[in-house]
């Protein structure tokens, strides 16, 4: 038994017929980005970029490309 990030585990399970990934999540990891409090311009730039990437699908494509497509 192993626990970890779903996308890499699903990619591994696709390559090994003897293992499978449970359907339910047992926890949720909330990721964050930290910038210096005084760097207001960078704060807004990161927020704007993330909003744009979510809206146009780039963020999901990056996740799929680097972590594998979740099924």
PDB file of C-alpha atoms in Angstrom:
ATOM      1  CA  UNK A   1       0.000   0.000   0.000  1.00  0.00           C
ATOM      2  CA  UNK A   2       1.165   3.515  -0.788  1.00  0.00           C
ATOM      3  CA  UNK A   3      -0.408   6.965  -0.564  1.00  0.00           C
ATOM      4  CA  UNK A   4       0.517   9.948  -2.674  1.00  0.00           C
ATOM      5  CA  UNK A   5      -0.502  12.356  -5.380  1.00  0.00           C
ATOM      6  CA  UNK A   6      -3.226  10.794  -7.522  1.00  0.00           C
ATOM      7  CA  UNK A   7      -1.850  11.576 -10.996  1.00  0.00           C
ATOM      8  CA  UNK A   8       1.540   9.846 -10.579  1.00  0.00           C
ATOM      9  CA  UNK A   9      -0.101   6.910  -8.796  1.00  0.00           C
ATOM     10  CA  UNK A  10      -2.596   6.474 -11.644  1.00  0.00           C
ATOM     11  CA  UNK A  11       0.229   6.612 -14.189  1.00  0.00           C
ATOM     12  CA  UNK A  12       2.083   3.899 -12.269  1.00  0.00           C
ATOM     13  CA  UNK A  13      -1.066   1.781 -11.949  1.00  0.00           C
ATOM     14  CA  UNK A  14      -1.577   1.938 -15.731  1.00  0.00           C
ATOM     15  CA  UNK A  15       1.893   0.446 -16.160  1.00  0.00           C
ATOM     16  CA  UNK A  16       1.492  -2.309 -13.536  1.00  0.00           C
ATOM     17  CA  UNK A  17      -1.515  -4.611 -13.826  1.00  0.00           C
ATOM     18  CA  UNK A  18      -1.129  -5.858 -10.244  1.00  0.00           C
ATOM     19  CA  UNK A  19      -2.007  -2.539  -8.599  1.00  0.00           C
ATOM     20  CA  UNK A  20      -4.958  -0.174  -8.653  1.00  0.00           C
ATOM     21  CA  UNK A  21      -5.806   3.244  -7.242  1.00  0.00           C
ATOM     22  CA  UNK A  22      -8.847   3.647  -5.005  1.00  0.00           C
ATOM     23  CA  UNK A  23     -11.534   5.951  -6.382  1.00  0.00           C
ATOM     24  CA  UNK A  24     -12.006   8.083  -3.273  1.00  0.00           C
ATOM     25  CA  UNK A  25      -9.572  10.657  -1.937  1.00  0.00           C
ATOM     26  CA  UNK A  26      -8.680  10.247   1.704  1.00  0.00           C
ATOM     27  CA  UNK A  27      -7.261  13.760   2.042  1.00  0.00           C
ATOM     28  CA  UNK A  28      -6.969  17.008   0.145  1.00  0.00           C
ATOM     29  CA  UNK A  29      -3.705  18.893  -0.236  1.00  0.00           C
ATOM     30  CA  UNK A  30      -4.218  22.601  -0.752  1.00  0.00           C
ATOM     31  CA  UNK A  31      -1.217  24.085  -2.556  1.00  0.00           C
ATOM     32  CA  UNK A  32      -0.072  27.676  -2.173  1.00  0.00           C
ATOM     33  CA  UNK A  33       2.436  30.128  -3.611  1.00  0.00           C
ATOM     34  CA  UNK A  34       4.248  32.546  -1.338  1.00  0.00           C
ATOM     35  CA  UNK A  35       5.718  35.916  -2.342  1.00  0.00           C
ATOM     36  CA  UNK A  36       7.307  38.624  -0.226  1.00  0.00           C
ATOM     37  CA  UNK A  37       4.656  40.814   1.371  1.00  0.00           C
ATOM     38  CA  UNK A  38       6.349  43.957   0.051  1.00  0.00           C
ATOM     39  CA  UNK A  39       6.413  42.653  -3.546  1.00  0.00           C
ATOM     40  CA  UNK A  40       2.888  43.759  -4.470  1.00  0.00           C
ATOM     41  CA  UNK A  41       3.619  43.769  -8.209  1.00  0.00           C
ATOM     42  CA  UNK A  42       4.755  40.128  -8.152  1.00  0.00           C
ATOM     43  CA  UNK A  43       1.722  39.171  -6.040  1.00  0.00           C
ATOM     44  CA  UNK A  44      -0.634  40.625  -8.647  1.00  0.00           C
ATOM     45  CA  UNK A  45       1.376  39.167 -11.549  1.00  0.00           C
ATOM     46  CA  UNK A  46       1.196  35.643 -10.090  1.00  0.00           C
ATOM     47  CA  UNK A  47      -2.528  35.960  -9.300  1.00  0.00           C
ATOM     48  CA  UNK A  48      -3.265  37.302 -12.785  1.00  0.00           C
ATOM     49  CA  UNK A  49      -1.230  34.555 -14.479  1.00  0.00           C
ATOM     50  CA  UNK A  50      -2.923  31.787 -12.480  1.00  0.00           C
ATOM     51  CA  UNK A  51      -6.377  33.201 -13.230  1.00  0.00           C
ATOM     52  CA  UNK A  52      -5.572  33.380 -16.940  1.00  0.00           C
ATOM     53  CA  UNK A  53      -4.075  29.868 -16.990  1.00  0.00           C
ATOM     54  CA  UNK A  54      -7.127  28.421 -15.226  1.00  0.00           C
ATOM     55  CA  UNK A  55      -9.503  30.148 -17.648  1.00  0.00           C
ATOM     56  CA  UNK A  56      -7.773  29.070 -20.858  1.00  0.00           C
ATOM     57  CA  UNK A  57      -6.819  25.533 -19.773  1.00  0.00           C
ATOM     58  CA  UNK A  58      -3.052  26.023 -19.671  1.00  0.00           C
ATOM     59  CA  UNK A  59      -2.862  25.120 -15.974  1.00  0.00           C
ATOM     60  CA  UNK A  60      -4.672  21.810 -16.516  1.00  0.00           C
ATOM     61  CA  UNK A  61      -2.468  21.063 -19.537  1.00  0.00           C
ATOM     62  CA  UNK A  62       0.669  21.673 -17.467  1.00  0.00           C
ATOM     63  CA  UNK A  63      -0.584  19.384 -14.719  1.00  0.00           C
ATOM     64  CA  UNK A  64      -1.488  16.672 -17.228  1.00  0.00           C
ATOM     65  CA  UNK A  65       1.816  17.034 -19.067  1.00  0.00           C
ATOM     66  CA  UNK A  66       3.988  16.854 -15.978  1.00  0.00           C
ATOM     67  CA  UNK A  67       1.964  14.624 -13.650  1.00  0.00           C
ATOM     68  CA  UNK A  68      -0.048  12.519 -16.075  1.00  0.00           C
ATOM     69  CA  UNK A  69      -3.693  12.774 -17.033  1.00  0.00           C
ATOM     70  CA  UNK A  70      -6.087  11.770 -14.261  1.00  0.00           C
ATOM     71  CA  UNK A  71      -8.814   9.393 -15.390  1.00  0.00           C
TER      72      UNK A  71
END
